[in-house]
Amino acid sequence: MSYNARKRLDHRERSVERRDKMLNRDRSNDRATVEEVFDNKTRMVVFDLMNSGIIYELNGVVSSGKEARVYWGTNKDGVDLAVKIYLTSSADFKAGMHKYIEGDPRFKDVKHDTRSLIAVWAQKEFRNLREADEAKVRVPKPIAVKSNVVVMEFIGEKGVSAPSFKEQPPENPEKVYKVIVTYLKRLYKKAKIVHGDLSEYNMMIWKGKPVIFDVSQSVSTQHPLAEFMLKRDLTNVNRFFRRQNVEVIPEEELYKLVVGK
Ligand SMILES: Nc1ncnc2c1ncn2[C@@H]1O[C@H](COP(=O)(O)OP(=O)(O)O)[C@@H](O)[C@H]1O
Ligand SMILES: [Mg+2]
């Protein structure tokens, strides 16, 4: 590992401590969090990504989920990155992941120890992002994946994520609904995947346009759970937009529209 990479990572960890002191808060939880994320193997993965010039700096935590933490990073040119690190310690993660990986023809023959499974999970998110992007669905552009770490385009500015629909409902919901329906069709027909966790929590507005993200659980349309997952997505999307007073397409019709020829 390069001296510079280590220096930058140490610097990040120190700046987190400095921030904690400055804020004069008990952030022992936060610190535990950093340690938890940066277990030794994960540290090495982050070092590697730094050495290979993908990540220059790792800044603050953007989001701490049950299964992953999202960090704000930058590359050498100062361009923002989102660095999603899957927790290798998440207990019921393994059982949860299984059902999405099994039955997906893209992920046959994977090892079944926790670390390998999480690496597949991260791979899956990266690949789903790429397939969505290629199908012209607006998602964070995938940049790199290594073990349990996914690097992607940062949606937002200076470490502040764009607001989710939950945080800030779209101002022009009719128009946004139409775009989302178009995305759903492209996801199904071109990318041949089903999002599987689509709701106001996993869509954001950036520069006036909707962005879909959090695609680690997305499955191939061939997956035995695909139909169930798609219908659930459509229910969630319709429910959200109905609340925004949009005259939504009835679910059965929408389903046919998305999967039809
Ligand atoms: N590419 C990104 N750019 C900016 N912020 C992001 C990005 N990806 C995730 N986030 C932030 O992190 C949060 C959690 O990310 P998400 O992928 O939904 O993970 P989780 O599995 O924890 O729900 C998002 O709600 C968003 O605020
Ligand atoms: Mg999410």
GROMACS .gro file of C-alpha atoms and ligand atoms in nm:
model
  289
    1MET     CA    1   0.000   0.000   0.000
    2SER     CA    2   0.131   0.343  -0.077
    3TYR     CA    3   0.239   0.583   0.188
    4ASN     CA    4   0.010   0.851   0.046
    5ALA     CA    5  -0.296   0.634   0.055
    6ARG     CA    6  -0.230   0.548   0.417
    7LYS     CA    7  -0.172   0.913   0.497
    8ARG     CA    8  -0.499   1.015   0.340
    9LEU     CA    9  -0.693   0.746   0.520
   10ASP     CA   10  -0.530   0.833   0.852
   11HIS     CA   11  -0.605   1.195   0.780
   12ARG     CA   12  -0.969   1.110   0.724
   13GLU     CA   13  -0.992   0.919   1.046
   14ARG     CA   14  -0.825   1.203   1.235
   15SER     CA   15  -1.054   1.460   1.080
   16VAL     CA   16  -1.354   1.256   1.192
   17GLU     CA   17  -1.213   1.264   1.545
   18ARG     CA   18  -1.146   1.635   1.519
   19ARG     CA   19  -1.499   1.693   1.401
   20ASP     CA   20  -1.631   1.491   1.692
   21LYS     CA   21  -1.426   1.693   1.938
   22MET     CA   22  -1.530   2.013   1.773
   23LEU     CA   23  -1.895   1.919   1.791
   24ASN     CA   24  -1.829   1.821   2.149
   25ARG     CA   25  -2.066   1.531   2.119
   26ASP     CA   26  -2.042   1.178   2.226
   27ARG     CA   27  -1.978   1.020   1.894
   28SER     CA   28  -1.853   0.691   2.028
   29ASN     CA   29  -2.120   0.529   1.816
   30ASP     CA   30  -1.988   0.700   1.510
   31ARG     CA   31  -1.635   0.597   1.585
   32ALA     CA   32  -1.745   0.242   1.636
   33THR     CA   33  -1.910   0.278   1.300
   34VAL     CA   34  -1.589   0.380   1.128
   35GLU     CA   35  -1.408   0.090   1.285
   36GLU     CA   36  -1.684  -0.146   1.197
   37VAL     CA   37  -1.675  -0.041   0.833
   38PHE     CA   38  -1.301  -0.034   0.813
   39ASP     CA   39  -1.222  -0.380   0.927
   40ASN     CA   40  -0.875  -0.474   0.810
   41LYS     CA   41  -0.979  -0.628   0.483
   42THR     CA   42  -1.202  -0.335   0.399
   43ARG     CA   43  -0.918  -0.095   0.479
   44MET     CA   44  -0.705  -0.284   0.228
   45VAL     CA   45  -0.978  -0.260  -0.033
   46VAL     CA   46  -1.003   0.116   0.022
   47PHE     CA   47  -0.622   0.144   0.004
   48ASP     CA   48  -0.625  -0.044  -0.324
   49LEU     CA   49  -0.889   0.187  -0.467
   50MET     CA   50  -0.677   0.482  -0.358
   51ASN     CA   51  -0.358   0.335  -0.501
   52SER     CA   52  -0.521   0.264  -0.832
   53GLY     CA   53  -0.625   0.628  -0.851
   54ILE     CA   54  -1.001   0.576  -0.829
   55ILE     CA   55  -1.051   0.738  -0.490
   56TYR     CA   56  -0.832   1.026  -0.381
   57GLU     CA   57  -0.999   1.120  -0.058
   58LEU     CA   58  -1.267   0.969   0.159
   59ASN     CA   59  -1.466   1.232   0.344
   60GLY     CA   60  -1.772   1.211   0.564
   61VAL     CA   61  -2.040   0.948   0.602
   62VAL     CA   62  -2.344   1.034   0.396
   63SER     CA   63  -2.565   0.754   0.517
   64SER     CA   64  -2.545   0.473   0.769
   65GLY     CA   65  -2.779   0.194   0.676
   66LYS     CA   66  -2.819  -0.146   0.829
   67GLU     CA   67  -2.628  -0.317   0.552
   68ALA     CA   68  -2.412  -0.046   0.404
   69ARG     CA   69  -2.255   0.289   0.470
   70VAL     CA   70  -2.230   0.550   0.200
   71TYR     CA   71  -1.932   0.784   0.210
   72TRP     CA   72  -1.862   1.101   0.022
   73GLY     CA   73  -1.531   1.077  -0.157
   74THR     CA   74  -1.345   1.269  -0.424
   75ASN     CA   75  -1.118   1.172  -0.709
   76LYS     CA   76  -0.789   1.341  -0.806
   77ASP     CA   77  -0.973   1.606  -1.002
   78GLY     CA   78  -1.190   1.693  -0.705
   79VAL     CA   79  -1.496   1.528  -0.856
   80ASP     CA   80  -1.737   1.393  -0.594
   81LEU     CA   81  -1.782   1.019  -0.556
   82ALA     CA   82  -2.024   0.806  -0.360
   83VAL     CA   83  -1.846   0.515  -0.195
   84LYS     CA   84  -2.084   0.249  -0.073
   85ILE     CA   85  -1.927   0.006   0.170
   86TYR     CA   86  -2.120  -0.307   0.257
   87LEU     CA   87  -2.084  -0.415   0.616
   88THR     CA   88  -1.925  -0.752   0.649
   89SER     CA   89  -2.068  -0.775   1.000
   90SER     CA   90  -2.436  -0.737   0.921
   91ALA     CA   91  -2.589  -1.042   1.083
   92ASP     CA   92  -2.908  -1.120   0.895
   93PHE     CA   93  -2.766  -0.983   0.574
   94LYS     CA   94  -2.647  -1.318   0.453
   95ALA     CA   95  -2.985  -1.487   0.477
   96GLY     CA   96  -3.144  -1.186   0.316
   97MET     CA   97  -2.905  -1.175   0.020
   98HIS     CA   98  -2.936  -1.539  -0.059
   99LYS     CA   99  -3.277  -1.538  -0.214
  100TYR     CA  100  -3.184  -1.267  -0.463
  101ILE     CA  101  -2.856  -1.422  -0.570
  102GLU     CA  102  -2.989  -1.773  -0.600
  103GLY     CA  103  -3.200  -1.805  -0.910
  104ASP     CA  104  -3.020  -1.524  -1.091
  105PRO     CA  105  -2.851  -1.688  -1.391
  106ARG     CA  106  -2.590  -1.410  -1.385
  107PHE     CA  107  -2.457  -1.530  -1.051
  108LYS     CA  108  -2.417  -1.902  -1.067
  109ASP     CA  109  -2.138  -2.085  -0.884
  110VAL     CA  110  -2.070  -1.832  -0.611
  111LYS     CA  111  -1.900  -1.923  -0.288
  112HIS     CA  112  -2.121  -1.914   0.017
  113ASP     CA  113  -1.907  -1.768   0.293
  114THR     CA  114  -2.023  -1.426   0.413
  115ARG     CA  115  -1.743  -1.222   0.260
  116SER     CA  116  -1.780  -1.383  -0.080
  117LEU     CA  117  -2.155  -1.332  -0.070
  118ILE     CA  118  -2.116  -0.966   0.015
  119ALA     CA  119  -1.865  -0.926  -0.267
  120VAL     CA  120  -2.120  -1.077  -0.504
  121TRP     CA  121  -2.379  -0.841  -0.362
  122ALA     CA  122  -2.156  -0.540  -0.435
  123GLN     CA  123  -2.080  -0.680  -0.782
  124LYS     CA  124  -2.450  -0.715  -0.836
  125GLU     CA  125  -2.516  -0.352  -0.746
  126PHE     CA  126  -2.236  -0.242  -0.979
  127ARG     CA  127  -2.364  -0.453  -1.262
  128ASN     CA  128  -2.724  -0.348  -1.213
  129LEU     CA  129  -2.614   0.016  -1.221
  130ARG     CA  130  -2.427  -0.045  -1.543
  131GLU     CA  131  -2.715  -0.227  -1.706
  132ALA     CA  132  -2.959   0.045  -1.601
  133ASP     CA  133  -2.723   0.315  -1.724
  134GLU     CA  134  -2.682   0.142  -2.059
  135ALA     CA  135  -3.060   0.121  -2.088
  136LYS     CA  136  -3.072   0.499  -2.037
  137VAL     CA  137  -3.225   0.488  -1.694
  138ARG     CA  138  -3.084   0.771  -1.486
  139VAL     CA  139  -2.888   0.610  -1.204
  140PRO     CA  140  -2.557   0.701  -1.037
  141LYS     CA  141  -2.291   0.609  -1.296
  142PRO     CA  142  -2.096   0.309  -1.175
  143ILE     CA  143  -1.722   0.373  -1.148
  144ALA     CA  144  -1.559   0.077  -0.975
  145VAL     CA  145  -1.627  -0.222  -0.759
  146LYS     CA  146  -1.390  -0.416  -0.541
  147SER     CA  147  -1.487  -0.670  -0.281
  148ASN     CA  148  -1.751  -0.505  -0.059
  149VAL     CA  149  -1.698  -0.151  -0.194
  150VAL     CA  150  -1.888   0.013  -0.480
  151VAL     CA  151  -1.773   0.349  -0.617
  152MET     CA  152  -2.022   0.551  -0.815
  153GLU     CA  153  -2.115   0.898  -0.928
  154PHE     CA  154  -2.218   1.121  -0.641
  155ILE     CA  155  -2.570   1.252  -0.688
  156GLY     CA  156  -2.570   1.584  -0.510
  157GLU     CA  157  -2.315   1.845  -0.427
  158LYS     CA  158  -2.020   1.879  -0.190
  159GLY     CA  159  -2.108   1.573   0.008
  160VAL     CA  160  -2.476   1.657   0.039
  161SER     CA  161  -2.692   1.399  -0.135
  162ALA     CA  162  -2.976   1.510  -0.356
  163PRO     CA  163  -3.305   1.480  -0.168
  164SER     CA  164  -3.501   1.159  -0.196
  165PHE     CA  165  -3.867   1.180  -0.298
  166LYS     CA  166  -3.941   1.105   0.066
  167GLU     CA  167  -3.744   1.408   0.181
  168GLN     CA  168  -3.863   1.636  -0.095
  169PRO     CA  169  -4.151   1.530  -0.318
  170PRO     CA  170  -4.112   1.639  -0.681
  171GLU     CA  171  -4.256   1.978  -0.772
  172ASN     CA  172  -4.397   1.849  -1.101
  173PRO     CA  173  -4.520   1.502  -1.000
  174GLU     CA  174  -4.716   1.432  -1.322
  175LYS     CA  175  -4.407   1.481  -1.532
  176VAL     CA  176  -4.183   1.289  -1.294
  177TYR     CA  177  -4.431   1.000  -1.283
  178LYS     CA  178  -4.413   0.971  -1.660
  179VAL     CA  179  -4.035   0.964  -1.649
  180ILE     CA  180  -4.040   0.696  -1.380
  181VAL     CA  181  -4.279   0.485  -1.589
  182THR     CA  182  -4.040   0.521  -1.883
  183TYR     CA  183  -3.751   0.414  -1.658
  184LEU     CA  184  -3.948   0.112  -1.540
  185LYS     CA  185  -4.007   0.006  -1.899
  186ARG     CA  186  -3.643   0.051  -1.992
  187LEU     CA  187  -3.530  -0.136  -1.683
  188TYR     CA  188  -3.751  -0.429  -1.770
  189LYS     CA  189  -3.717  -0.442  -2.145
  190LYS     CA  190  -3.367  -0.316  -2.210
  191ALA     CA  191  -3.173  -0.379  -1.892
  192LYS     CA  192  -3.389  -0.685  -1.822
  193ILE     CA  193  -3.390  -0.627  -1.451
  194VAL     CA  194  -3.649  -0.549  -1.184
  195HIS     CA  195  -3.551  -0.294  -0.921
  196GLY     CA  196  -3.717  -0.474  -0.632
  197ASP     CA  197  -3.698  -0.199  -0.371
  198LEU     CA  198  -3.841   0.095  -0.554
  199SER     CA  199  -4.009   0.355  -0.337
  200GLU     CA  200  -3.978   0.721  -0.244
  201TYR     CA  201  -3.670   0.625  -0.042
  202ASN     CA  202  -3.474   0.507  -0.345
  203MET     CA  203  -3.555   0.782  -0.593
  204MET     CA  204  -3.413   1.130  -0.581
  205ILE     CA  205  -3.445   1.450  -0.776
  206TRP     CA  206  -3.128   1.598  -0.911
  207LYS     CA  207  -3.115   1.896  -1.143
  208GLY     CA  208  -3.487   1.865  -1.195
  209LYS     CA  209  -3.472   1.502  -1.303
  210PRO     CA  210  -3.548   1.180  -1.117
  211VAL     CA  211  -3.264   0.941  -1.037
  212ILE     CA  212  -3.320   0.581  -0.931
  213PHE     CA  213  -3.065   0.419  -0.702
  214ASP     CA  214  -3.002   0.141  -0.447
  215VAL     CA  215  -3.012  -0.147  -0.694
  216SER     CA  216  -2.818  -0.414  -0.506
  217GLN     CA  217  -3.127  -0.632  -0.467
  218SER     CA  218  -3.241  -0.585  -0.827
  219VAL     CA  219  -3.283  -0.914  -1.009
  220SER     CA  220  -3.292  -1.043  -1.361
  221THR     CA  221  -3.640  -1.054  -1.515
  222GLN     CA  222  -3.579  -1.432  -1.531
  223HIS     CA  223  -3.560  -1.458  -1.155
  224PRO     CA  224  -3.849  -1.651  -0.993
  225LEU     CA  225  -3.922  -1.352  -0.768
  226ALA     CA  226  -3.913  -1.097  -1.051
  227GLU     CA  227  -4.287  -1.075  -1.108
  228PHE     CA  228  -4.362  -1.041  -0.738
  229MET     CA  229  -4.092  -0.777  -0.697
  230LEU     CA  230  -4.205  -0.577  -0.999
  231LYS     CA  231  -4.566  -0.572  -0.881
  232ARG     CA  232  -4.454  -0.452  -0.542
  233ASP     CA  233  -4.246  -0.177  -0.706
  234LEU     CA  234  -4.543  -0.066  -0.913
  235THR     CA  235  -4.766  -0.059  -0.604
  236ASN     CA  236  -4.512   0.156  -0.418
  237VAL     CA  237  -4.463   0.395  -0.707
  238ASN     CA  238  -4.836   0.434  -0.766
  239ARG     CA  239  -4.904   0.483  -0.396
  240PHE     CA  240  -4.646   0.758  -0.374
  241PHE     CA  241  -4.764   0.945  -0.682
  242ARG     CA  242  -5.132   0.904  -0.596
  243ARG     CA  243  -5.053   1.089  -0.275
  244GLN     CA  244  -4.904   1.364  -0.491
  245ASN     CA  245  -5.243   1.385  -0.661
  246VAL     CA  246  -5.124   1.227  -0.982
  247GLU     CA  247  -5.379   1.032  -1.182
  248VAL     CA  248  -5.177   0.713  -1.191
  249ILE     CA  249  -5.206   0.431  -1.443
  250PRO     CA  250  -5.403   0.144  -1.282
  251GLU     CA  251  -5.165  -0.122  -1.161
  252GLU     CA  252  -5.263  -0.403  -1.397
  253GLU     CA  253  -5.242  -0.173  -1.693
  254LEU     CA  254  -4.909  -0.041  -1.572
  255TYR     CA  255  -4.780  -0.395  -1.531
  256LYS     CA  256  -4.873  -0.478  -1.890
  257LEU     CA  257  -4.719  -0.155  -2.008
  258VAL     CA  258  -4.390  -0.232  -1.835
  259VAL     CA  259  -4.356  -0.597  -1.936
  260GLY     CA  260  -4.545  -0.586  -2.267
  261LYS     CA  261  -4.386  -0.579  -2.608
  262LIG     N1  262  -2.470   0.784  -0.558
  262LIG     C1  263  -2.508   0.853  -0.453
  262LIG     N2  264  -2.491   0.986  -0.446
  262LIG     C2  265  -2.529   1.058  -0.339
  262LIG     N3  266  -2.586   1.005  -0.231
  262LIG     C3  267  -2.608   0.872  -0.230
  262LIG     C4  268  -2.571   0.790  -0.340
  262LIG     N4  269  -2.603   0.662  -0.312
  262LIG     C5  270  -2.660   0.665  -0.190
  262LIG     N5  271  -2.663   0.791  -0.141
  262LIG     C6  272  -2.717   0.834  -0.009
  262LIG     O1  273  -2.713   0.728   0.082
  262LIG     C7  274  -2.844   0.686   0.119
  262LIG     C8  275  -2.850   0.534   0.128
  262LIG     O2  276  -2.812   0.477   0.005
  262LIG     P1  277  -2.878   0.346  -0.050
  262LIG     O3  278  -2.807   0.308  -0.174
  262LIG     O4  279  -3.026   0.365  -0.060
  262LIG     O5  280  -2.842   0.240   0.062
  262LIG     P2  281  -2.930   0.160   0.168
  262LIG     O6  282  -2.917   0.019   0.121
  262LIG     O7  283  -2.865   0.185   0.297
  262LIG     O8  284  -3.071   0.208   0.159
  262LIG     C9  285  -2.934   0.744   0.013
  262LIG     O9  286  -3.063   0.769   0.064
  262LIG    C10  287  -2.863   0.872  -0.024
  262LIG    O10  288  -2.892   0.975   0.068
  263MG      MG  289  -3.197   0.280   0.011
   0.00000   0.00000   0.00000
